[in-house]
């Protein structure tokens, strides 16, 4: 190994995703040890095992996690990327499970961050901190003001499991990607937040709480994933250059979206007291997930550009509502040029509950070519009747993909498949199985 070119050895070391592995390599080779200071990244995460040992009867036998990080950092000549945090099993530990008033894993602590940040700020481009919620949830951090003061070349910032302040933040014009996940943010209306990141292009706000009337107003934003907490709120999003949006919420009191350049949109919520969206002139792919599809379709503007549409009825279960007014006629009235339609299992159950799934004014829809459906087969005869109603009158339909739930008994699935393929032999069929939390699985012909 020592005979390899130094550039190749350095490349090997840089591909190690865990800085602990780099430290082990330094012990095995003098060449590794000599070249390791030229690495430009740190990736260090505390494991659940290390945390448990640090709380044992002899905690002094475990080197403090922060000390390990500082030692690694002090040996590097130039740092461009820092990724520090706790591993996923440890992130699942909640304050209700264990009371921990220590600060050894409080990684967004102002003193700790300020101590090492000033040493690398000039070259730092990427920063990711995943804090330990048990220690950070009751301690407010000034991480964001510190980063904005020192890291003028930072382009990507990711912070998870922390209580953050945005007070006295400086603008960060170089930052283009920001992720805040499971964060308590002290900014009720996001005003300072919008001012601080003027050139942001990628924004992920996942489970960020503390808002009353959150408003995202970012002129250069192109991709956004915004997952809002359960509390009702007034949500506003004004983003003239946004292309991709995933918005998840439960029951916003008011929802207003102004994104004229949007082309890919995933909207998931129960319902809103006030729903307002400006027309989307460029929207081509739309995933709609709500409690009552029919209600939202009544408020959604007619969108001529949508070609691929996915429908999912959130929390719909058989017997929850005896009758639904959700029909494909209403879907194609709002999205008249859709050629590819995906209907998830809950939405299909809602469709089955309708007296006429197509609607009274169905015209055959020659542009409607591709259908993908997810079935539970709770009542196979009722499901087949609904399938027959749709397939018999969709004159342009050619490609059909049907996914049956993995828990459906084999002979029930085989019988349903045989009836479908026999009645509509002209269609191009694809079959598969699905289950919540698992990837869809395609089934070869004859495998059922």
Short mmCIF file of N, CA and C in Angstrom, two decimals, residues 190-344:
data_model
loop_
_atom_site.label_atom_id
_atom_site.label_comp_id
_atom_site.label_asym_id
_atom_site.label_seq_id
_atom_site.Cartn_x
_atom_site.Cartn_y
_atom_site.Cartn_z
N UNK A 190 -40.90 34.33 9.91
CA UNK A 190 -39.84 34.03 8.94
C UNK A 190 -39.28 35.26 8.22
N UNK A 191 -39.55 36.45 8.73
CA UNK A 191 -39.06 37.66 8.08
C UNK A 191 -37.54 37.69 8.03
N UNK A 192 -36.90 37.49 9.18
CA UNK A 192 -35.44 37.49 9.22
C UNK A 192 -34.87 36.33 8.41
N UNK A 193 -35.56 35.23 8.43
CA UNK A 193 -35.14 34.05 7.67
C UNK A 193 -35.06 34.38 6.19
N UNK A 194 -36.08 35.01 5.64
CA UNK A 194 -36.10 35.36 4.22
C UNK A 194 -35.00 36.36 3.87
N UNK A 195 -34.72 37.29 4.78
CA UNK A 195 -33.69 38.29 4.52
C UNK A 195 -32.29 37.69 4.53
N UNK A 196 -32.11 36.64 5.33
CA UNK A 196 -30.77 36.10 5.54
C UNK A 196 -30.28 35.23 4.39
N UNK A 197 -31.20 34.68 3.59
CA UNK A 197 -30.80 33.74 2.53
C UNK A 197 -31.34 34.20 1.18
N UNK A 198 -30.85 35.32 0.66
CA UNK A 198 -31.43 35.91 -0.55
C UNK A 198 -31.24 35.08 -1.82
N UNK A 199 -30.20 34.22 -1.87
CA UNK A 199 -29.92 33.46 -3.09
C UNK A 199 -30.13 31.96 -2.93
N UNK A 200 -30.94 31.61 -1.94
CA UNK A 200 -31.21 30.20 -1.69
C UNK A 200 -31.93 29.57 -2.88
N UNK A 201 -31.45 28.38 -3.30
CA UNK A 201 -32.07 27.66 -4.40
C UNK A 201 -32.74 26.37 -3.95
N UNK A 202 -32.23 25.77 -2.87
CA UNK A 202 -32.80 24.53 -2.33
C UNK A 202 -33.12 24.75 -0.86
N UNK A 203 -34.38 24.50 -0.47
CA UNK A 203 -34.80 24.69 0.91
C UNK A 203 -35.62 23.48 1.37
N UNK A 204 -35.20 22.91 2.52
CA UNK A 204 -35.93 21.82 3.15
C UNK A 204 -36.26 22.22 4.58
N UNK A 205 -37.53 22.43 4.86
CA UNK A 205 -38.00 22.72 6.22
C UNK A 205 -38.87 21.55 6.66
N UNK A 206 -38.30 20.65 7.45
CA UNK A 206 -38.98 19.42 7.84
C UNK A 206 -39.27 19.46 9.34
N UNK A 207 -40.53 19.59 9.69
CA UNK A 207 -40.89 19.60 11.11
C UNK A 207 -40.31 20.77 11.87
N UNK A 208 -40.31 21.94 11.25
CA UNK A 208 -39.81 23.15 11.90
C UNK A 208 -40.99 23.86 12.57
N UNK A 209 -40.96 23.99 13.89
CA UNK A 209 -42.07 24.56 14.63
C UNK A 209 -41.75 25.93 15.18
N UNK A 210 -42.77 26.55 15.79
CA UNK A 210 -42.61 27.86 16.40
C UNK A 210 -43.18 29.00 15.58
N UNK A 211 -43.83 28.69 14.45
CA UNK A 211 -44.37 29.74 13.59
C UNK A 211 -45.84 30.02 13.89
N UNK A 212 -46.25 31.25 13.65
CA UNK A 212 -47.66 31.62 13.71
C UNK A 212 -48.21 31.86 12.31
N UNK A 213 -47.54 32.68 11.55
CA UNK A 213 -47.95 32.96 10.16
C UNK A 213 -46.71 32.86 9.24
N UNK A 214 -46.20 31.65 9.06
CA UNK A 214 -44.97 31.50 8.27
C UNK A 214 -45.16 31.89 6.80
N UNK A 215 -44.22 32.66 6.32
CA UNK A 215 -44.26 33.12 4.93
C UNK A 215 -42.87 32.95 4.32
N UNK A 216 -42.79 32.13 3.29
CA UNK A 216 -41.55 31.96 2.55
C UNK A 216 -41.60 32.86 1.33
N UNK A 217 -40.71 33.79 1.28
CA UNK A 217 -40.65 34.74 0.16
C UNK A 217 -39.19 34.80 -0.31
N UNK A 218 -38.83 33.87 -1.20
CA UNK A 218 -37.46 33.75 -1.69
C UNK A 218 -37.48 33.79 -3.21
N UNK A 219 -36.85 34.78 -3.78
CA UNK A 219 -36.97 35.04 -5.21
C UNK A 219 -36.20 34.05 -6.07
N UNK A 220 -35.14 33.43 -5.53
CA UNK A 220 -34.30 32.54 -6.33
C UNK A 220 -34.50 31.06 -6.03
N UNK A 221 -35.45 30.76 -5.17
CA UNK A 221 -35.67 29.37 -4.77
C UNK A 221 -36.18 28.54 -5.94
N UNK A 222 -35.59 27.33 -6.11
CA UNK A 222 -35.99 26.44 -7.20
C UNK A 222 -36.58 25.12 -6.71
N UNK A 223 -36.13 24.66 -5.55
CA UNK A 223 -36.63 23.39 -5.00
C UNK A 223 -36.95 23.58 -3.53
N UNK A 224 -38.14 23.12 -3.11
CA UNK A 224 -38.56 23.31 -1.72
C UNK A 224 -39.33 22.10 -1.23
N UNK A 225 -38.98 21.63 -0.03
CA UNK A 225 -39.75 20.62 0.69
C UNK A 225 -40.10 21.22 2.04
N UNK A 226 -41.39 21.49 2.24
CA UNK A 226 -41.85 22.16 3.45
C UNK A 226 -42.86 21.25 4.15
N UNK A 227 -42.45 20.72 5.29
CA UNK A 227 -43.31 19.86 6.09
C UNK A 227 -43.66 20.60 7.37
N UNK A 228 -44.93 20.94 7.54
CA UNK A 228 -45.39 21.80 8.63
C UNK A 228 -45.94 20.94 9.76
N UNK A 229 -45.78 21.42 11.00
CA UNK A 229 -46.28 20.70 12.17
C UNK A 229 -47.80 20.68 12.18
N UNK A 230 -48.37 19.96 13.15
CA UNK A 230 -49.82 19.76 13.20
C UNK A 230 -50.60 21.02 13.52
N UNK A 231 -49.95 21.99 14.15
CA UNK A 231 -50.69 23.17 14.58
C UNK A 231 -51.24 23.95 13.39
N UNK A 232 -52.52 24.33 13.42
CA UNK A 232 -53.09 25.15 12.33
C UNK A 232 -52.33 26.46 12.19
N UNK A 233 -52.07 26.86 10.96
CA UNK A 233 -51.32 28.10 10.74
C UNK A 233 -51.69 28.69 9.39
N UNK A 234 -51.23 29.89 9.18
CA UNK A 234 -51.47 30.60 7.92
C UNK A 234 -50.19 30.47 7.09
N UNK A 235 -50.24 29.66 6.05
CA UNK A 235 -49.05 29.37 5.26
C UNK A 235 -49.08 30.17 3.96
N UNK A 236 -47.96 30.85 3.69
CA UNK A 236 -47.83 31.61 2.45
C UNK A 236 -46.50 31.28 1.81
N UNK A 237 -46.54 31.06 0.51
CA UNK A 237 -45.32 30.76 -0.22
C UNK A 237 -45.33 31.57 -1.51
N UNK A 238 -44.38 32.50 -1.62
CA UNK A 238 -44.24 33.35 -2.80
C UNK A 238 -42.85 33.13 -3.37
N UNK A 239 -42.77 32.40 -4.46
CA UNK A 239 -41.48 32.00 -5.03
C UNK A 239 -41.59 32.00 -6.55
N UNK A 240 -41.23 33.08 -7.21
CA UNK A 240 -41.45 33.21 -8.66
C UNK A 240 -40.64 32.25 -9.51
N UNK A 241 -39.52 31.70 -8.98
CA UNK A 241 -38.67 30.82 -9.78
C UNK A 241 -38.70 29.37 -9.31
N UNK A 242 -39.62 29.06 -8.41
CA UNK A 242 -39.70 27.70 -7.88
C UNK A 242 -40.14 26.71 -8.96
N UNK A 243 -39.42 25.56 -9.04
CA UNK A 243 -39.72 24.54 -10.04
C UNK A 243 -40.32 23.30 -9.40
N UNK A 244 -39.78 22.90 -8.24
CA UNK A 244 -40.23 21.68 -7.56
C UNK A 244 -40.64 22.01 -6.13
N UNK A 245 -41.86 21.58 -5.75
CA UNK A 245 -42.37 21.85 -4.41
C UNK A 245 -43.05 20.61 -3.84
N UNK A 246 -42.66 20.25 -2.61
CA UNK A 246 -43.38 19.25 -1.83
C UNK A 246 -43.84 19.92 -0.55
N UNK A 247 -45.15 20.06 -0.39
CA UNK A 247 -45.73 20.76 0.75
C UNK A 247 -46.61 19.80 1.53
N UNK A 248 -46.24 19.58 2.81
CA UNK A 248 -46.98 18.66 3.67
C UNK A 248 -47.48 19.40 4.90
N UNK A 249 -48.78 19.35 5.15
CA UNK A 249 -49.36 19.97 6.33
C UNK A 249 -50.64 19.21 6.68
N UNK A 250 -51.20 19.51 7.84
CA UNK A 250 -52.40 18.79 8.29
C UNK A 250 -53.65 19.63 8.03
N UNK A 251 -53.78 20.70 8.77
CA UNK A 251 -54.98 21.53 8.65
C UNK A 251 -54.59 23.00 8.75
N UNK A 252 -54.00 23.55 7.71
CA UNK A 252 -53.66 24.97 7.77
C UNK A 252 -54.91 25.83 7.76
N UNK A 253 -54.93 26.85 8.59
CA UNK A 253 -56.07 27.76 8.60
C UNK A 253 -56.20 28.47 7.26
N UNK A 254 -55.04 28.74 6.65
CA UNK A 254 -55.04 29.40 5.35
C UNK A 254 -53.81 28.93 4.58
N UNK A 255 -54.00 28.67 3.28
CA UNK A 255 -52.91 28.22 2.44
C UNK A 255 -52.91 29.05 1.16
N UNK A 256 -51.81 29.79 0.95
CA UNK A 256 -51.69 30.63 -0.24
C UNK A 256 -50.38 30.33 -0.95
N UNK A 257 -50.45 30.00 -2.24
CA UNK A 257 -49.26 29.64 -3.01
C UNK A 257 -49.21 30.49 -4.27
N UNK A 258 -48.08 31.15 -4.46
CA UNK A 258 -47.84 31.94 -5.66
C UNK A 258 -46.50 31.50 -6.23
N UNK A 259 -46.53 30.57 -7.17
CA UNK A 259 -45.31 29.99 -7.75
C UNK A 259 -45.56 29.74 -9.24
N UNK A 260 -45.48 30.76 -10.06
CA UNK A 260 -45.86 30.65 -11.47
C UNK A 260 -44.97 29.74 -12.31
N UNK A 261 -43.75 29.44 -11.87
CA UNK A 261 -42.84 28.60 -12.65
C UNK A 261 -42.88 27.14 -12.22
N UNK A 262 -43.74 26.80 -11.28
CA UNK A 262 -43.78 25.45 -10.73
C UNK A 262 -44.12 24.42 -11.80
N UNK A 263 -43.31 23.33 -11.84
CA UNK A 263 -43.58 22.26 -12.80
C UNK A 263 -43.82 20.91 -12.12
N UNK A 264 -43.26 20.73 -10.91
CA UNK A 264 -43.46 19.49 -10.15
C UNK A 264 -43.98 19.84 -8.76
N UNK A 265 -45.17 19.34 -8.42
CA UNK A 265 -45.83 19.76 -7.18
C UNK A 265 -46.41 18.55 -6.48
N UNK A 266 -46.02 18.36 -5.20
CA UNK A 266 -46.60 17.33 -4.34
C UNK A 266 -47.27 18.04 -3.17
N UNK A 267 -48.60 18.01 -3.14
CA UNK A 267 -49.37 18.69 -2.11
C UNK A 267 -50.07 17.65 -1.24
N UNK A 268 -49.77 17.65 0.06
CA UNK A 268 -50.36 16.69 0.99
C UNK A 268 -50.91 17.43 2.20
N UNK A 269 -52.23 17.39 2.38
CA UNK A 269 -52.85 17.98 3.57
C UNK A 269 -54.28 17.46 3.69
N UNK A 270 -54.88 17.66 4.86
CA UNK A 270 -56.25 17.22 5.06
C UNK A 270 -57.21 18.17 4.36
N UNK A 271 -57.29 19.36 4.86
CA UNK A 271 -58.10 20.40 4.22
C UNK A 271 -57.71 21.73 4.84
N UNK A 272 -58.13 22.81 4.21
CA UNK A 272 -57.81 24.15 4.69
C UNK A 272 -59.08 24.98 4.72
N UNK A 273 -59.19 25.81 5.76
CA UNK A 273 -60.35 26.69 5.83
C UNK A 273 -60.37 27.66 4.65
N UNK A 274 -59.17 28.11 4.25
CA UNK A 274 -59.04 29.01 3.09
C UNK A 274 -57.92 28.49 2.21
N UNK A 275 -58.27 28.10 0.99
CA UNK A 275 -57.29 27.56 0.06
C UNK A 275 -57.21 28.47 -1.15
N UNK A 276 -56.00 29.00 -1.41
CA UNK A 276 -55.83 29.94 -2.51
C UNK A 276 -54.53 29.65 -3.25
N UNK A 277 -54.63 29.33 -4.52
CA UNK A 277 -53.44 29.16 -5.35
C UNK A 277 -53.65 29.90 -6.66
N UNK A 278 -52.61 30.57 -7.11
CA UNK A 278 -52.69 31.22 -8.41
C UNK A 278 -52.51 30.17 -9.49
N UNK A 279 -53.04 30.37 -10.68
CA UNK A 279 -52.93 29.38 -11.75
C UNK A 279 -51.48 29.01 -12.04
N UNK A 280 -51.27 27.71 -12.31
CA UNK A 280 -49.95 27.21 -12.65
C UNK A 280 -49.89 26.99 -14.16
N UNK A 281 -49.11 27.80 -14.84
CA UNK A 281 -49.03 27.72 -16.29
C UNK A 281 -48.00 26.73 -16.79
N UNK A 282 -47.14 26.22 -15.87
CA UNK A 282 -46.08 25.31 -16.28
C UNK A 282 -46.12 23.98 -15.55
N UNK A 283 -47.12 23.76 -14.75
CA UNK A 283 -47.20 22.54 -13.95
C UNK A 283 -47.45 21.32 -14.85
N UNK A 284 -46.53 20.35 -14.82
CA UNK A 284 -46.67 19.14 -15.64
C UNK A 284 -46.88 17.88 -14.81
N UNK A 285 -46.33 17.88 -13.58
CA UNK A 285 -46.45 16.70 -12.71
C UNK A 285 -47.03 17.13 -11.37
N UNK A 286 -48.14 16.50 -10.99
CA UNK A 286 -48.84 16.90 -9.77
C UNK A 286 -49.22 15.67 -8.97
N UNK A 287 -48.86 15.66 -7.68
CA UNK A 287 -49.23 14.60 -6.74
C UNK A 287 -50.13 15.25 -5.70
N UNK A 288 -51.38 14.84 -5.66
CA UNK A 288 -52.36 15.41 -4.74
C UNK A 288 -52.74 14.39 -3.69
N UNK A 289 -52.52 14.74 -2.44
CA UNK A 289 -52.85 13.87 -1.31
C UNK A 289 -53.65 14.68 -0.30
N UNK A 290 -54.93 14.38 -0.14
CA UNK A 290 -55.76 15.15 0.80
C UNK A 290 -56.84 14.25 1.38
N UNK A 291 -57.58 14.78 2.35
CA UNK A 291 -58.59 13.97 3.02
C UNK A 291 -59.78 13.71 2.11
N UNK A 292 -60.22 14.74 1.39
CA UNK A 292 -61.34 14.60 0.46
C UNK A 292 -60.95 15.22 -0.88
N UNK A 293 -60.67 14.37 -1.84
CA UNK A 293 -60.21 14.84 -3.15
C UNK A 293 -61.26 15.73 -3.81
N UNK A 294 -62.51 15.34 -3.69
CA UNK A 294 -63.59 16.09 -4.34
C UNK A 294 -63.63 17.54 -3.87
N UNK A 295 -63.42 17.74 -2.56
CA UNK A 295 -63.48 19.09 -2.01
C UNK A 295 -62.36 19.96 -2.56
N UNK A 296 -61.15 19.41 -2.66
CA UNK A 296 -60.03 20.21 -3.15
C UNK A 296 -60.17 20.51 -4.64
N UNK A 297 -60.66 19.53 -5.41
CA UNK A 297 -60.83 19.76 -6.85
C UNK A 297 -61.77 20.92 -7.12
N UNK A 298 -62.72 21.13 -6.22
CA UNK A 298 -63.67 22.23 -6.41
C UNK A 298 -63.01 23.58 -6.27
N UNK A 299 -61.86 23.65 -5.56
CA UNK A 299 -61.19 24.92 -5.32
C UNK A 299 -59.91 25.09 -6.13
N UNK A 300 -59.49 24.06 -6.82
CA UNK A 300 -58.24 24.12 -7.57
C UNK A 300 -58.50 24.70 -8.96
N UNK A 301 -57.64 25.61 -9.43
CA UNK A 301 -57.86 26.21 -10.75
C UNK A 301 -57.65 25.19 -11.86
N UNK A 302 -58.38 25.34 -12.94
CA UNK A 302 -58.19 24.48 -14.10
C UNK A 302 -56.75 24.63 -14.60
N UNK A 303 -56.07 23.50 -14.76
CA UNK A 303 -54.65 23.51 -15.14
C UNK A 303 -54.48 22.66 -16.39
N UNK A 304 -54.23 23.31 -17.49
CA UNK A 304 -54.16 22.64 -18.78
C UNK A 304 -52.86 21.87 -18.98
N UNK A 305 -51.82 22.19 -18.23
CA UNK A 305 -50.49 21.68 -18.53
C UNK A 305 -50.15 20.35 -17.85
N UNK A 306 -50.92 19.92 -16.87
CA UNK A 306 -50.60 18.70 -16.13
C UNK A 306 -50.74 17.48 -17.03
N UNK A 307 -49.66 16.72 -17.14
CA UNK A 307 -49.66 15.49 -17.94
C UNK A 307 -49.66 14.24 -17.06
N UNK A 308 -48.92 14.27 -15.95
CA UNK A 308 -48.83 13.14 -15.04
C UNK A 308 -49.44 13.52 -13.70
N UNK A 309 -50.45 12.77 -13.27
CA UNK A 309 -51.21 13.11 -12.06
C UNK A 309 -51.29 11.90 -11.14
N UNK A 310 -51.02 12.13 -9.84
CA UNK A 310 -51.16 11.09 -8.82
C UNK A 310 -52.18 11.56 -7.79
N UNK A 311 -53.12 10.68 -7.45
CA UNK A 311 -54.17 11.01 -6.50
C UNK A 311 -54.11 10.06 -5.31
N UNK A 312 -54.17 10.64 -4.11
CA UNK A 312 -54.16 9.84 -2.89
C UNK A 312 -55.10 10.48 -1.89
N UNK A 313 -56.03 9.71 -1.34
CA UNK A 313 -56.98 10.21 -0.37
C UNK A 313 -56.46 9.90 1.03
N UNK A 314 -56.01 10.92 1.72
CA UNK A 314 -55.35 10.73 3.02
C UNK A 314 -56.31 10.21 4.07
N UNK A 315 -55.88 9.12 4.74
CA UNK A 315 -56.63 8.54 5.86
C UNK A 315 -58.00 7.99 5.47
N UNK A 316 -58.22 7.70 4.17
CA UNK A 316 -59.51 7.15 3.77
C UNK A 316 -59.54 5.66 4.11
N UNK A 317 -60.58 5.23 4.81
CA UNK A 317 -60.78 3.82 5.10
C UNK A 317 -62.21 3.45 4.78
N UNK A 318 -62.40 2.22 4.36
CA UNK A 318 -63.74 1.78 4.00
C UNK A 318 -64.69 1.92 5.20
N UNK A 319 -65.82 2.55 4.97
CA UNK A 319 -66.81 2.75 6.01
C UNK A 319 -66.70 4.10 6.69
N UNK A 320 -65.60 4.83 6.44
CA UNK A 320 -65.46 6.16 7.04
C UNK A 320 -66.53 7.10 6.51
N UNK A 321 -66.77 7.03 5.21
CA UNK A 321 -67.83 7.80 4.57
C UNK A 321 -68.58 6.84 3.65
N UNK A 322 -69.90 6.83 3.71
CA UNK A 322 -70.68 5.86 2.95
C UNK A 322 -70.74 6.20 1.47
N UNK A 323 -70.59 7.48 1.15
CA UNK A 323 -70.73 7.86 -0.25
C UNK A 323 -69.76 8.98 -0.58
N UNK A 324 -69.14 8.88 -1.75
CA UNK A 324 -68.19 9.88 -2.19
C UNK A 324 -68.66 10.49 -3.51
N UNK A 325 -68.33 11.77 -3.70
CA UNK A 325 -68.66 12.45 -4.95
C UNK A 325 -67.43 12.60 -5.84
N UNK A 326 -66.36 11.90 -5.50
CA UNK A 326 -65.13 11.93 -6.27
C UNK A 326 -65.30 11.10 -7.55
N UNK A 327 -65.16 11.73 -8.69
CA UNK A 327 -65.27 11.03 -9.97
C UNK A 327 -64.12 11.42 -10.88
N UNK A 328 -63.83 10.57 -11.86
CA UNK A 328 -62.78 10.89 -12.82
C UNK A 328 -63.18 12.05 -13.71
N UNK A 329 -64.47 12.25 -13.92
CA UNK A 329 -64.93 13.40 -14.71
C UNK A 329 -64.48 14.70 -14.06
N UNK A 330 -64.59 14.79 -12.73
CA UNK A 330 -64.16 15.99 -12.02
C UNK A 330 -62.65 16.16 -12.10
N UNK A 331 -61.93 15.04 -12.04
CA UNK A 331 -60.47 15.10 -12.15
C UNK A 331 -60.06 15.69 -13.49
N UNK A 332 -60.64 15.19 -14.57
CA UNK A 332 -60.24 15.64 -15.90
C UNK A 332 -60.86 16.99 -16.27
N UNK A 333 -61.82 17.43 -15.51
CA UNK A 333 -62.33 18.79 -15.71
C UNK A 333 -61.29 19.80 -15.24
N UNK A 334 -60.61 19.48 -14.14
CA UNK A 334 -59.58 20.37 -13.60
C UNK A 334 -58.25 20.17 -14.33
N UNK A 335 -57.97 18.91 -14.73
CA UNK A 335 -56.71 18.60 -15.42
C UNK A 335 -57.05 17.92 -16.76
N UNK A 336 -57.52 18.67 -17.72
CA UNK A 336 -58.10 18.10 -18.94
C UNK A 336 -57.09 17.39 -19.85
N UNK A 337 -55.81 17.68 -19.74
CA UNK A 337 -54.83 17.11 -20.67
C UNK A 337 -53.95 16.04 -20.03
N UNK A 338 -54.39 15.52 -18.91
CA UNK A 338 -53.64 14.46 -18.25
C UNK A 338 -53.65 13.19 -19.10
N UNK A 339 -52.45 12.66 -19.35
CA UNK A 339 -52.34 11.42 -20.13
C UNK A 339 -51.95 10.23 -19.26
N UNK A 340 -51.36 10.50 -18.09
CA UNK A 340 -50.91 9.44 -17.19
C UNK A 340 -51.48 9.70 -15.80
N UNK A 341 -52.22 8.73 -15.28
CA UNK A 341 -52.89 8.87 -13.99
C UNK A 341 -52.50 7.73 -13.07
N UNK A 342 -52.12 8.07 -11.83
CA UNK A 342 -51.82 7.09 -10.78
C UNK A 342 -52.82 7.29 -9.65
N UNK A 343 -53.50 6.22 -9.26
CA UNK A 343 -54.49 6.28 -8.18
C UNK A 343 -54.02 5.38 -7.05
N UNK A 344 -53.68 5.97 -5.91
CA UNK A 344 -53.22 5.20 -4.76
C UNK A 344 -54.40 4.49 -4.11
#
